[in-house]
C-alpha cells in the first residue's frame, strides 16, 4: 500500500521547485534561498537521471556525493530555518538518505507553519509508519484530510494505514474515494490487489495486479506479487 520511494521523490522534488517561486527576482540570486536550493537540487536530479544513487552499488556503479549536497542544503536551513523550500528539500534528502529522524524534524517544522503540501504529509506518514507509529500516521492523515478532502494522495496514504491496522473495509473505502478523485488506476489496482490477497481472494488479486502490470509494466512489485500467487496457488 506504500508509494514507491522513487515516485515520492519525484513528487516532492517537483514540489520543492514550486514552493516559494514567487520570491524569485525580488532578491539578488546569490541570496535567494529558493534559487540556491534549486541549484543544489538540480545537481541531485541530474545525477539521479543518470541512474546514480546515494549509495554505491559496488564495482563501477556511480553514486551521488549525497553528503556534500545534503550538507550544503542543511546549511541553508541554518540561515533560513522557516523557509518552505529549504525545509522541503532537507526533508526529502533526509528521507532519501535513510535519516528518518531528520526528515521528521523538517516535516514537523513545515506542519507547524501550516505550509505543508499533501505530498509531504504523505511522506511524514511514511516516516511514522517506518517508526511503527501507526496511530500518529492515522491521526495526521485524518487531520489533513479535513483541510484537503480532495487530495487522492492523502486518501491513498490513509488507506495504507487502515490496511496495516487490519481494517480492510476502511482501506477499500479510502481507495474508492482516491480513485474517484483521480489517483492513477495502476496504483489503486495494486492496492486493491494487496487487500484481496490479504483476504485470500487470489483470483481478484491476480486480476488487480494484472491491471497494474498493463498500465505500468515497469512496476516490479506487481509482477512479484503475481509470481508469488502463481507459485503458491497455481494458475
JSON list of C-alpha atoms in Angstrom, two decimals:
[
{"chain": "A", "resi": 1, "resn": "UNK", "atom": "CA", "xyz": [0.00, 0.00, 0.00]},
{"chain": "A", "resi": 2, "resn": "UNK", "atom": "CA", "xyz": [3.03, 2.29, 0.02]},
{"chain": "A", "resi": 3, "resn": "UNK", "atom": "CA", "xyz": [4.04, 4.67, -2.72]},
{"chain": "A", "resi": 4, "resn": "UNK", "atom": "CA", "xyz": [7.39, 3.75, -4.26]},
{"chain": "A", "resi": 5, "resn": "UNK", "atom": "CA", "xyz": [10.21, 5.85, -2.92]},
{"chain": "A", "resi": 6, "resn": "UNK", "atom": "CA", "xyz": [11.11, 6.97, -6.44]},
{"chain": "A", "resi": 7, "resn": "UNK", "atom": "CA", "xyz": [7.57, 8.21, -7.03]},
{"chain": "A", "resi": 8, "resn": "UNK", "atom": "CA", "xyz": [7.51, 10.05, -3.74]},
{"chain": "A", "resi": 9, "resn": "UNK", "atom": "CA", "xyz": [10.87, 11.61, -4.53]},
{"chain": "A", "resi": 10, "resn": "UNK", "atom": "CA", "xyz": [9.67, 12.89, -7.89]},
{"chain": "A", "resi": 11, "resn": "UNK", "atom": "CA", "xyz": [6.57, 14.41, -6.32]},
{"chain": "A", "resi": 12, "resn": "UNK", "atom": "CA", "xyz": [8.43, 16.15, -3.56]},
{"chain": "A", "resi": 13, "resn": "UNK", "atom": "CA", "xyz": [11.31, 17.37, -5.69]},
{"chain": "A", "resi": 14, "resn": "UNK", "atom": "CA", "xyz": [8.75, 18.88, -8.05]},
{"chain": "A", "resi": 15, "resn": "UNK", "atom": "CA", "xyz": [7.08, 20.50, -5.07]},
{"chain": "A", "resi": 16, "resn": "UNK", "atom": "CA", "xyz": [10.41, 21.91, -3.90]},
{"chain": "A", "resi": 17, "resn": "UNK", "atom": "CA", "xyz": [10.70, 23.64, -7.24]},
{"chain": "A", "resi": 18, "resn": "UNK", "atom": "CA", "xyz": [7.27, 25.24, -6.96]},
{"chain": "A", "resi": 19, "resn": "UNK", "atom": "CA", "xyz": [7.27, 26.37, -3.34]},
{"chain": "A", "resi": 20, "resn": "UNK", "atom": "CA", "xyz": [8.32, 29.92, -2.85]},
{"chain": "A", "resi": 21, "resn": "UNK", "atom": "CA", "xyz": [8.97, 30.54, -6.53]},
{"chain": "A", "resi": 22, "resn": "UNK", "atom": "CA", "xyz": [7.12, 33.83, -6.35]},
{"chain": "A", "resi": 23, "resn": "UNK", "atom": "CA", "xyz": [10.10, 35.27, -4.49]},
{"chain": "A", "resi": 24, "resn": "UNK", "atom": "CA", "xyz": [12.47, 34.78, -7.41]},
{"chain": "A", "resi": 25, "resn": "UNK", "atom": "CA", "xyz": [13.50, 38.11, -8.85]},
{"chain": "A", "resi": 26, "resn": "UNK", "atom": "CA", "xyz": [12.76, 40.06, -5.70]},
{"chain": "A", "resi": 27, "resn": "UNK", "atom": "CA", "xyz": [16.06, 39.12, -4.05]},
{"chain": "A", "resi": 28, "resn": "UNK", "atom": "CA", "xyz": [19.55, 39.02, -5.61]},
{"chain": "A", "resi": 29, "resn": "UNK", "atom": "CA", "xyz": [20.10, 35.49, -6.86]},
{"chain": "A", "resi": 30, "resn": "UNK", "atom": "CA", "xyz": [23.10, 34.77, -4.67]},
{"chain": "A", "resi": 31, "resn": "UNK", "atom": "CA", "xyz": [20.99, 35.46, -1.58]},
{"chain": "A", "resi": 32, "resn": "UNK", "atom": "CA", "xyz": [17.68, 33.94, -2.64]},
{"chain": "A", "resi": 33, "resn": "UNK", "atom": "CA", "xyz": [17.17, 30.67, -0.71]},
{"chain": "A", "resi": 34, "resn": "UNK", "atom": "CA", "xyz": [14.83, 29.28, -3.37]},
{"chain": "A", "resi": 35, "resn": "UNK", "atom": "CA", "xyz": [17.38, 29.80, -6.14]},
{"chain": "A", "resi": 36, "resn": "UNK", "atom": "CA", "xyz": [20.23, 28.43, -4.04]},
{"chain": "A", "resi": 37, "resn": "UNK", "atom": "CA", "xyz": [18.23, 25.38, -3.05]},
{"chain": "A", "resi": 38, "resn": "UNK", "atom": "CA", "xyz": [17.10, 24.78, -6.61]},
{"chain": "A", "resi": 39, "resn": "UNK", "atom": "CA", "xyz": [20.68, 24.81, -7.91]},
{"chain": "A", "resi": 40, "resn": "UNK", "atom": "CA", "xyz": [21.62, 22.11, -5.42]},
{"chain": "A", "resi": 41, "resn": "UNK", "atom": "CA", "xyz": [18.54, 20.08, -6.30]},
{"chain": "A", "resi": 42, "resn": "UNK", "atom": "CA", "xyz": [19.44, 20.40, -10.00]},
{"chain": "A", "resi": 43, "resn": "UNK", "atom": "CA", "xyz": [22.69, 18.57, -9.28]},
{"chain": "A", "resi": 44, "resn": "UNK", "atom": "CA", "xyz": [20.76, 15.93, -7.36]},
{"chain": "A", "resi": 45, "resn": "UNK", "atom": "CA", "xyz": [18.20, 15.45, -10.16]},
{"chain": "A", "resi": 46, "resn": "UNK", "atom": "CA", "xyz": [20.86, 15.32, -12.87]},
{"chain": "A", "resi": 47, "resn": "UNK", "atom": "CA", "xyz": [22.75, 12.60, -11.06]},
{"chain": "A", "resi": 48, "resn": "UNK", "atom": "CA", "xyz": [19.60, 10.56, -10.45]},
{"chain": "A", "resi": 49, "resn": "UNK", "atom": "CA", "xyz": [18.59, 10.94, -14.09]},
{"chain": "A", "resi": 50, "resn": "UNK", "atom": "CA", "xyz": [21.87, 9.24, -14.98]},
{"chain": "A", "resi": 51, "resn": "UNK", "atom": "CA", "xyz": [20.92, 6.27, -12.83]},
{"chain": "A", "resi": 52, "resn": "UNK", "atom": "CA", "xyz": [23.12, 7.21, -9.91]},
{"chain": "A", "resi": 53, "resn": "UNK", "atom": "CA", "xyz": [22.15, 6.68, -6.28]},
{"chain": "A", "resi": 54, "resn": "UNK", "atom": "CA", "xyz": [23.26, 7.87, -2.88]},
{"chain": "A", "resi": 55, "resn": "UNK", "atom": "CA", "xyz": [24.86, 4.53, -2.05]},
{"chain": "A", "resi": 56, "resn": "UNK", "atom": "CA", "xyz": [27.50, 2.84, -4.17]},
{"chain": "A", "resi": 57, "resn": "UNK", "atom": "CA", "xyz": [26.34, -0.49, -5.54]},
{"chain": "A", "resi": 58, "resn": "UNK", "atom": "CA", "xyz": [29.89, -1.77, -5.65]},
{"chain": "A", "resi": 59, "resn": "UNK", "atom": "CA", "xyz": [32.23, -2.08, -8.57]},
{"chain": "A", "resi": 60, "resn": "UNK", "atom": "CA", "xyz": [31.88, 0.72, -11.10]},
{"chain": "A", "resi": 61, "resn": "UNK", "atom": "CA", "xyz": [28.32, 1.75, -10.30]},
{"chain": "A", "resi": 62, "resn": "UNK", "atom": "CA", "xyz": [28.32, 5.55, -9.88]},
{"chain": "A", "resi": 63, "resn": "UNK", "atom": "CA", "xyz": [26.79, 7.26, -6.89]},
{"chain": "A", "resi": 64, "resn": "UNK", "atom": "CA", "xyz": [25.94, 10.78, -5.79]},
{"chain": "A", "resi": 65, "resn": "UNK", "atom": "CA", "xyz": [28.00, 12.60, -3.20]},
{"chain": "A", "resi": 66, "resn": "UNK", "atom": "CA", "xyz": [24.91, 12.94, -1.06]},
{"chain": "A", "resi": 67, "resn": "UNK", "atom": "CA", "xyz": [26.91, 14.15, 1.90]},
{"chain": "A", "resi": 68, "resn": "UNK", "atom": "CA", "xyz": [28.15, 17.22, 0.05]},
{"chain": "A", "resi": 69, "resn": "UNK", "atom": "CA", "xyz": [24.76, 18.17, -1.38]},
{"chain": "A", "resi": 70, "resn": "UNK", "atom": "CA", "xyz": [22.96, 17.46, 1.85]},
{"chain": "A", "resi": 71, "resn": "UNK", "atom": "CA", "xyz": [25.43, 19.44, 3.93]},
{"chain": "A", "resi": 72, "resn": "UNK", "atom": "CA", "xyz": [25.01, 22.44, 1.63]},
{"chain": "A", "resi": 73, "resn": "UNK", "atom": "CA", "xyz": [21.21, 22.32, 1.87]},
{"chain": "A", "resi": 74, "resn": "UNK", "atom": "CA", "xyz": [21.34, 21.77, 5.64]},
{"chain": "A", "resi": 75, "resn": "UNK", "atom": "CA", "xyz": [23.47, 24.87, 5.95]},
{"chain": "A", "resi": 76, "resn": "UNK", "atom": "CA", "xyz": [20.72, 26.82, 4.21]},
{"chain": "A", "resi": 77, "resn": "UNK", "atom": "CA", "xyz": [18.30, 25.65, 6.90]},
{"chain": "A", "resi": 78, "resn": "UNK", "atom": "CA", "xyz": [20.51, 27.33, 9.49]},
{"chain": "A", "resi": 79, "resn": "UNK", "atom": "CA", "xyz": [20.24, 30.62, 7.62]},
{"chain": "A", "resi": 80, "resn": "UNK", "atom": "CA", "xyz": [16.57, 30.21, 6.66]},
{"chain": "A", "resi": 81, "resn": "UNK", "atom": "CA", "xyz": [15.02, 27.98, 9.35]},
{"chain": "A", "resi": 82, "resn": "UNK", "atom": "CA", "xyz": [11.40, 28.65, 8.32]},
{"chain": "A", "resi": 83, "resn": "UNK", "atom": "CA", "xyz": [11.71, 28.79, 4.53]},
{"chain": "A", "resi": 84, "resn": "UNK", "atom": "CA", "xyz": [9.33, 26.19, 2.99]},
{"chain": "A", "resi": 85, "resn": "UNK", "atom": "CA", "xyz": [11.53, 25.34, 0.00]},
{"chain": "A", "resi": 86, "resn": "UNK", "atom": "CA", "xyz": [14.61, 24.85, 2.17]},
{"chain": "A", "resi": 87, "resn": "UNK", "atom": "CA", "xyz": [12.72, 22.72, 4.70]},
{"chain": "A", "resi": 88, "resn": "UNK", "atom": "CA", "xyz": [11.14, 20.67, 1.91]},
{"chain": "A", "resi": 89, "resn": "UNK", "atom": "CA", "xyz": [14.48, 19.94, 0.27]},
{"chain": "A", "resi": 90, "resn": "UNK", "atom": "CA", "xyz": [16.04, 18.96, 3.58]},
{"chain": "A", "resi": 91, "resn": "UNK", "atom": "CA", "xyz": [13.13, 16.67, 4.40]},
{"chain": "A", "resi": 92, "resn": "UNK", "atom": "CA", "xyz": [13.27, 14.76, 1.11]},
{"chain": "A", "resi": 93, "resn": "UNK", "atom": "CA", "xyz": [17.06, 14.43, 1.13]},
{"chain": "A", "resi": 94, "resn": "UNK", "atom": "CA", "xyz": [16.97, 13.16, 4.71]},
{"chain": "A", "resi": 95, "resn": "UNK", "atom": "CA", "xyz": [14.36, 10.60, 3.74]},
{"chain": "A", "resi": 96, "resn": "UNK", "atom": "CA", "xyz": [16.31, 9.56, 0.64]},
{"chain": "A", "resi": 97, "resn": "UNK", "atom": "CA", "xyz": [19.47, 9.06, 2.70]},
{"chain": "A", "resi": 98, "resn": "UNK", "atom": "CA", "xyz": [17.70, 6.92, 5.31]},
{"chain": "A", "resi": 99, "resn": "UNK", "atom": "CA", "xyz": [17.68, 9.54, 8.07]},
{"chain": "A", "resi": 100, "resn": "UNK", "atom": "CA", "xyz": [14.01, 9.39, 9.16]},
{"chain": "A", "resi": 101, "resn": "UNK", "atom": "CA", "xyz": [14.57, 11.36, 12.36]},
{"chain": "A", "resi": 102, "resn": "UNK", "atom": "CA", "xyz": [15.97, 14.31, 10.41]},
{"chain": "A", "resi": 103, "resn": "UNK", "atom": "CA", "xyz": [13.18, 14.06, 7.86]},
{"chain": "A", "resi": 104, "resn": "UNK", "atom": "CA", "xyz": [10.67, 14.06, 10.71]},
{"chain": "A", "resi": 105, "resn": "UNK", "atom": "CA", "xyz": [12.12, 17.24, 12.19]},
{"chain": "A", "resi": 106, "resn": "UNK", "atom": "CA", "xyz": [11.94, 19.16, 8.91]},
{"chain": "A", "resi": 107, "resn": "UNK", "atom": "CA", "xyz": [8.45, 17.89, 8.09]},
{"chain": "A", "resi": 108, "resn": "UNK", "atom": "CA", "xyz": [7.18, 18.73, 11.56]},
{"chain": "A", "resi": 109, "resn": "UNK", "atom": "CA", "xyz": [8.55, 22.24, 11.16]},
{"chain": "A", "resi": 110, "resn": "UNK", "atom": "CA", "xyz": [6.53, 22.60, 7.96]},
{"chain": "A", "resi": 111, "resn": "UNK", "atom": "CA", "xyz": [3.41, 21.23, 9.65]},
{"chain": "A", "resi": 112, "resn": "UNK", "atom": "CA", "xyz": [3.78, 23.75, 12.47]},
{"chain": "A", "resi": 113, "resn": "UNK", "atom": "CA", "xyz": [3.79, 26.54, 9.89]},
{"chain": "A", "resi": 114, "resn": "UNK", "atom": "CA", "xyz": [0.70, 25.11, 8.19]},
{"chain": "A", "resi": 115, "resn": "UNK", "atom": "CA", "xyz": [2.63, 25.33, 4.90]},
{"chain": "A", "resi": 116, "resn": "UNK", "atom": "CA", "xyz": [2.91, 21.62, 4.21]},
{"chain": "A", "resi": 117, "resn": "UNK", "atom": "CA", "xyz": [1.54, 20.17, 0.98]},
{"chain": "A", "resi": 118, "resn": "UNK", "atom": "CA", "xyz": [-0.34, 16.84, 0.79]},
{"chain": "A", "resi": 119, "resn": "UNK", "atom": "CA", "xyz": [2.64, 15.04, -0.77]},
{"chain": "A", "resi": 120, "resn": "UNK", "atom": "CA", "xyz": [4.78, 15.99, 2.22]},
{"chain": "A", "resi": 121, "resn": "UNK", "atom": "CA", "xyz": [2.08, 14.93, 4.66]},
{"chain": "A", "resi": 122, "resn": "UNK", "atom": "CA", "xyz": [2.18, 11.55, 2.93]},
{"chain": "A", "resi": 123, "resn": "UNK", "atom": "CA", "xyz": [5.94, 11.47, 3.37]},
{"chain": "A", "resi": 124, "resn": "UNK", "atom": "CA", "xyz": [5.57, 12.32, 7.08]},
{"chain": "A", "resi": 125, "resn": "UNK", "atom": "CA", "xyz": [3.07, 9.49, 7.45]},
{"chain": "A", "resi": 126, "resn": "UNK", "atom": "CA", "xyz": [5.56, 7.12, 5.81]},
{"chain": "A", "resi": 127, "resn": "UNK", "atom": "CA", "xyz": [8.20, 8.13, 8.33]},
{"chain": "A", "resi": 128, "resn": "UNK", "atom": "CA", "xyz": [5.73, 7.42, 11.14]},
{"chain": "A", "resi": 129, "resn": "UNK", "atom": "CA", "xyz": [4.87, 4.02, 9.62]},
{"chain": "A", "resi": 130, "resn": "UNK", "atom": "CA", "xyz": [8.57, 3.14, 9.39]},
{"chain": "A", "resi": 131, "resn": "UNK", "atom": "CA", "xyz": [8.88, 4.01, 13.06]},
{"chain": "A", "resi": 132, "resn": "UNK", "atom": "CA", "xyz": [5.90, 1.80, 13.90]},
{"chain": "A", "resi": 133, "resn": "UNK", "atom": "CA", "xyz": [3.74, 4.74, 14.94]},
{"chain": "A", "resi": 134, "resn": "UNK", "atom": "CA", "xyz": [0.51, 3.92, 13.11]},
{"chain": "A", "resi": 135, "resn": "UNK", "atom": "CA", "xyz": [-1.73, 5.94, 15.49]},
{"chain": "A", "resi": 136, "resn": "UNK", "atom": "CA", "xyz": [0.25, 9.11, 14.73]},
{"chain": "A", "resi": 137, "resn": "UNK", "atom": "CA", "xyz": [0.15, 8.43, 10.98]},
{"chain": "A", "resi": 138, "resn": "UNK", "atom": "CA", "xyz": [-3.61, 7.94, 11.03]},
{"chain": "A", "resi": 139, "resn": "UNK", "atom": "CA", "xyz": [-4.22, 11.00, 13.23]},
{"chain": "A", "resi": 140, "resn": "UNK", "atom": "CA", "xyz": [-2.04, 13.18, 10.98]},
{"chain": "A", "resi": 141, "resn": "UNK", "atom": "CA", "xyz": [-3.75, 11.99, 7.81]},
{"chain": "A", "resi": 142, "resn": "UNK", "atom": "CA", "xyz": [-7.22, 12.34, 9.31]},
{"chain": "A", "resi": 143, "resn": "UNK", "atom": "CA", "xyz": [-6.44, 15.94, 10.23]},
{"chain": "A", "resi": 144, "resn": "UNK", "atom": "CA", "xyz": [-5.02, 16.77, 6.83]},
{"chain": "A", "resi": 145, "resn": "UNK", "atom": "CA", "xyz": [-7.95, 15.18, 5.01]},
{"chain": "A", "resi": 146, "resn": "UNK", "atom": "CA", "xyz": [-10.16, 17.68, 6.81]},
{"chain": "A", "resi": 147, "resn": "UNK", "atom": "CA", "xyz": [-8.14, 20.51, 5.21]},
{"chain": "A", "resi": 148, "resn": "UNK", "atom": "CA", "xyz": [-7.66, 18.85, 1.80]},
{"chain": "A", "resi": 149, "resn": "UNK", "atom": "CA", "xyz": [-10.51, 16.38, 1.33]},
{"chain": "A", "resi": 150, "resn": "UNK", "atom": "CA", "xyz": [-9.93, 16.36, -2.44]},
{"chain": "A", "resi": 151, "resn": "UNK", "atom": "CA", "xyz": [-6.35, 15.03, -2.26]},
{"chain": "A", "resi": 152, "resn": "UNK", "atom": "CA", "xyz": [-6.08, 11.50, -3.68]},
{"chain": "A", "resi": 153, "resn": "UNK", "atom": "CA", "xyz": [-2.58, 11.14, -2.22]},
{"chain": "A", "resi": 154, "resn": "UNK", "atom": "CA", "xyz": [-3.87, 11.67, 1.31]},
{"chain": "A", "resi": 155, "resn": "UNK", "atom": "CA", "xyz": [-6.69, 9.20, 0.73]},
{"chain": "A", "resi": 156, "resn": "UNK", "atom": "CA", "xyz": [-4.27, 6.55, -0.57]},
{"chain": "A", "resi": 157, "resn": "UNK", "atom": "CA", "xyz": [-1.96, 7.07, 2.39]},
{"chain": "A", "resi": 158, "resn": "UNK", "atom": "CA", "xyz": [-4.87, 6.77, 4.80]},
{"chain": "A", "resi": 159, "resn": "UNK", "atom": "CA", "xyz": [-5.91, 3.55, 3.05]},
{"chain": "A", "resi": 160, "resn": "UNK", "atom": "CA", "xyz": [-2.38, 2.23, 3.62]},
{"chain": "A", "resi": 161, "resn": "UNK", "atom": "CA", "xyz": [-2.63, 2.92, 7.36]},
{"chain": "A", "resi": 162, "resn": "UNK", "atom": "CA", "xyz": [-6.02, 1.20, 7.58]},
{"chain": "A", "resi": 163, "resn": "UNK", "atom": "CA", "xyz": [-4.57, -1.76, 5.68]},
{"chain": "A", "resi": 164, "resn": "UNK", "atom": "CA", "xyz": [-1.69, -2.06, 8.12]},
{"chain": "A", "resi": 165, "resn": "UNK", "atom": "CA", "xyz": [-4.12, -1.79, 11.03]},
{"chain": "A", "resi": 166, "resn": "UNK", "atom": "CA", "xyz": [-6.19, -4.62, 9.57]},
{"chain": "A", "resi": 167, "resn": "UNK", "atom": "CA", "xyz": [-9.28, -2.50, 8.81]},
{"chain": "A", "resi": 168, "resn": "UNK", "atom": "CA", "xyz": [-9.74, -3.61, 5.22]},
{"chain": "A", "resi": 169, "resn": "UNK", "atom": "CA", "xyz": [-13.22, -2.16, 4.80]},
{"chain": "A", "resi": 170, "resn": "UNK", "atom": "CA", "xyz": [-11.96, 1.31, 5.72]},
{"chain": "A", "resi": 171, "resn": "UNK", "atom": "CA", "xyz": [-8.97, 0.86, 3.41]},
{"chain": "A", "resi": 172, "resn": "UNK", "atom": "CA", "xyz": [-11.26, -0.04, 0.50]},
{"chain": "A", "resi": 173, "resn": "UNK", "atom": "CA", "xyz": [-13.45, 2.96, 1.22]},
{"chain": "A", "resi": 174, "resn": "UNK", "atom": "CA", "xyz": [-10.48, 5.35, 1.10]},
{"chain": "A", "resi": 175, "resn": "UNK", "atom": "CA", "xyz": [-9.16, 3.73, -2.08]},
{"chain": "A", "resi": 176, "resn": "UNK", "atom": "CA", "xyz": [-12.53, 4.17, -3.76]},
{"chain": "A", "resi": 177, "resn": "UNK", "atom": "CA", "xyz": [-12.52, 7.85, -2.82]},
{"chain": "A", "resi": 178, "resn": "UNK", "atom": "CA", "xyz": [-8.93, 8.20, -4.10]},
{"chain": "A", "resi": 179, "resn": "UNK", "atom": "CA", "xyz": [-9.98, 6.54, -7.35]},
{"chain": "A", "resi": 180, "resn": "UNK", "atom": "CA", "xyz": [-12.86, 8.99, -7.83]},
{"chain": "A", "resi": 181, "resn": "UNK", "atom": "CA", "xyz": [-10.50, 11.87, -7.09]},
{"chain": "A", "resi": 182, "resn": "UNK", "atom": "CA", "xyz": [-8.17, 10.84, -9.91]},
{"chain": "A", "resi": 183, "resn": "UNK", "atom": "CA", "xyz": [-5.48, 8.63, -8.38]},
{"chain": "A", "resi": 184, "resn": "UNK", "atom": "CA", "xyz": [-3.64, 6.58, -11.03]},
{"chain": "A", "resi": 185, "resn": "UNK", "atom": "CA", "xyz": [-5.56, 3.43, -11.91]},
{"chain": "A", "resi": 186, "resn": "UNK", "atom": "CA", "xyz": [-2.48, 1.20, -11.73]},
{"chain": "A", "resi": 187, "resn": "UNK", "atom": "CA", "xyz": [-1.74, 2.27, -8.17]},
{"chain": "A", "resi": 188, "resn": "UNK", "atom": "CA", "xyz": [-5.32, 1.84, -7.00]},
{"chain": "A", "resi": 189, "resn": "UNK", "atom": "CA", "xyz": [-5.40, -1.61, -8.63]},
{"chain": "A", "resi": 190, "resn": "UNK", "atom": "CA", "xyz": [-2.19, -2.66, -6.91]},
{"chain": "A", "resi": 191, "resn": "UNK", "atom": "CA", "xyz": [-3.50, -1.60, -3.52]},
{"chain": "A", "resi": 192, "resn": "UNK", "atom": "CA", "xyz": [-6.79, -3.40, -4.15]},
{"chain": "A", "resi": 193, "resn": "UNK", "atom": "CA", "xyz": [-4.76, -6.44, -5.08]},
{"chain": "A", "resi": 194, "resn": "UNK", "atom": "CA", "xyz": [-2.95, -6.32, -1.75]},
{"chain": "A", "resi": 195, "resn": "UNK", "atom": "CA", "xyz": [-6.28, -6.17, 0.07]},
{"chain": "A", "resi": 196, "resn": "UNK", "atom": "CA", "xyz": [-7.72, -9.04, -1.97]},
{"chain": "A", "resi": 197, "resn": "UNK", "atom": "CA", "xyz": [-4.63, -11.14, -1.37]},
{"chain": "A", "resi": 198, "resn": "UNK", "atom": "CA", "xyz": [-4.78, -10.44, 2.37]},
{"chain": "A", "resi": 199, "resn": "UNK", "atom": "CA", "xyz": [-8.41, -11.61, 2.33]},
{"chain": "A", "resi": 200, "resn": "UNK", "atom": "CA", "xyz": [-7.48, -14.81, 0.50]},
{"chain": "A", "resi": 201, "resn": "UNK", "atom": "CA", "xyz": [-9.22, -13.76, -2.72]},
{"chain": "A", "resi": 202, "resn": "UNK", "atom": "CA", "xyz": [-6.36, -14.70, -5.04]},
{"chain": "A", "resi": 203, "resn": "UNK", "atom": "CA", "xyz": [-8.43, -14.58, -8.23]},
{"chain": "A", "resi": 204, "resn": "UNK", "atom": "CA", "xyz": [-9.30, -10.93, -7.61]},
{"chain": "A", "resi": 205, "resn": "UNK", "atom": "CA", "xyz": [-5.72, -10.21, -6.53]},
{"chain": "A", "resi": 206, "resn": "UNK", "atom": "CA", "xyz": [-4.39, -11.63, -9.81]},
{"chain": "A", "resi": 207, "resn": "UNK", "atom": "CA", "xyz": [-6.88, -9.50, -11.72]},
{"chain": "A", "resi": 208, "resn": "UNK", "atom": "CA", "xyz": [-5.87, -6.32, -9.89]},
{"chain": "A", "resi": 209, "resn": "UNK", "atom": "CA", "xyz": [-2.14, -6.97, -10.28]},
{"chain": "A", "resi": 210, "resn": "UNK", "atom": "CA", "xyz": [-2.80, -7.64, -13.96]},
{"chain": "A", "resi": 211, "resn": "UNK", "atom": "CA", "xyz": [-4.34, -4.19, -14.33]},
{"chain": "A", "resi": 212, "resn": "UNK", "atom": "CA", "xyz": [-1.26, -2.71, -12.66]},
{"chain": "A", "resi": 213, "resn": "UNK", "atom": "CA", "xyz": [1.22, -4.51, -14.92]},
{"chain": "A", "resi": 214, "resn": "UNK", "atom": "CA", "xyz": [-0.70, -3.49, -18.04]},
{"chain": "A", "resi": 215, "resn": "UNK", "atom": "CA", "xyz": [-0.92, 0.15, -17.03]},
{"chain": "A", "resi": 216, "resn": "UNK", "atom": "CA", "xyz": [2.58, 0.35, -15.57]},
{"chain": "A", "resi": 217, "resn": "UNK", "atom": "CA", "xyz": [4.76, -2.52, -16.85]},
{"chain": "A", "resi": 218, "resn": "UNK", "atom": "CA", "xyz": [7.82, -1.18, -15.02]},
{"chain": "A", "resi": 219, "resn": "UNK", "atom": "CA", "xyz": [6.25, -1.52, -11.57]},
{"chain": "A", "resi": 220, "resn": "UNK", "atom": "CA", "xyz": [8.10, -4.62, -10.39]},
{"chain": "A", "resi": 221, "resn": "UNK", "atom": "CA", "xyz": [6.22, -5.19, -7.09]},
{"chain": "A", "resi": 222, "resn": "UNK", "atom": "CA", "xyz": [3.08, -6.13, -9.05]},
{"chain": "A", "resi": 223, "resn": "UNK", "atom": "CA", "xyz": [5.00, -8.68, -11.10]},
{"chain": "A", "resi": 224, "resn": "UNK", "atom": "CA", "xyz": [6.49, -10.09, -7.91]},
{"chain": "A", "resi": 225, "resn": "UNK", "atom": "CA", "xyz": [3.03, -10.45, -6.32]},
{"chain": "A", "resi": 226, "resn": "UNK", "atom": "CA", "xyz": [1.74, -12.22, -9.45]},
{"chain": "A", "resi": 227, "resn": "UNK", "atom": "CA", "xyz": [4.66, -14.65, -9.44]},
{"chain": "A", "resi": 228, "resn": "UNK", "atom": "CA", "xyz": [4.17, -15.27, -5.74]},
{"chain": "A", "resi": 229, "resn": "UNK", "atom": "CA", "xyz": [0.47, -16.10, -6.17]},
{"chain": "A", "resi": 230, "resn": "UNK", "atom": "CA", "xyz": [1.23, -18.37, -9.11]},
{"chain": "A", "resi": 231, "resn": "UNK", "atom": "CA", "xyz": [3.94, -20.18, -7.13]},
{"chain": "A", "resi": 232, "resn": "UNK", "atom": "CA", "xyz": [1.78, -20.66, -4.03]},
{"chain": "A", "resi": 233, "resn": "UNK", "atom": "CA", "xyz": [-1.65, -21.20, -5.57]},
{"chain": "A", "resi": 234, "resn": "UNK", "atom": "CA", "xyz": [-1.10, -22.14, -9.21]},
{"chain": "A", "resi": 235, "resn": "UNK", "atom": "CA", "xyz": [-2.82, -20.55, -12.17]}
]
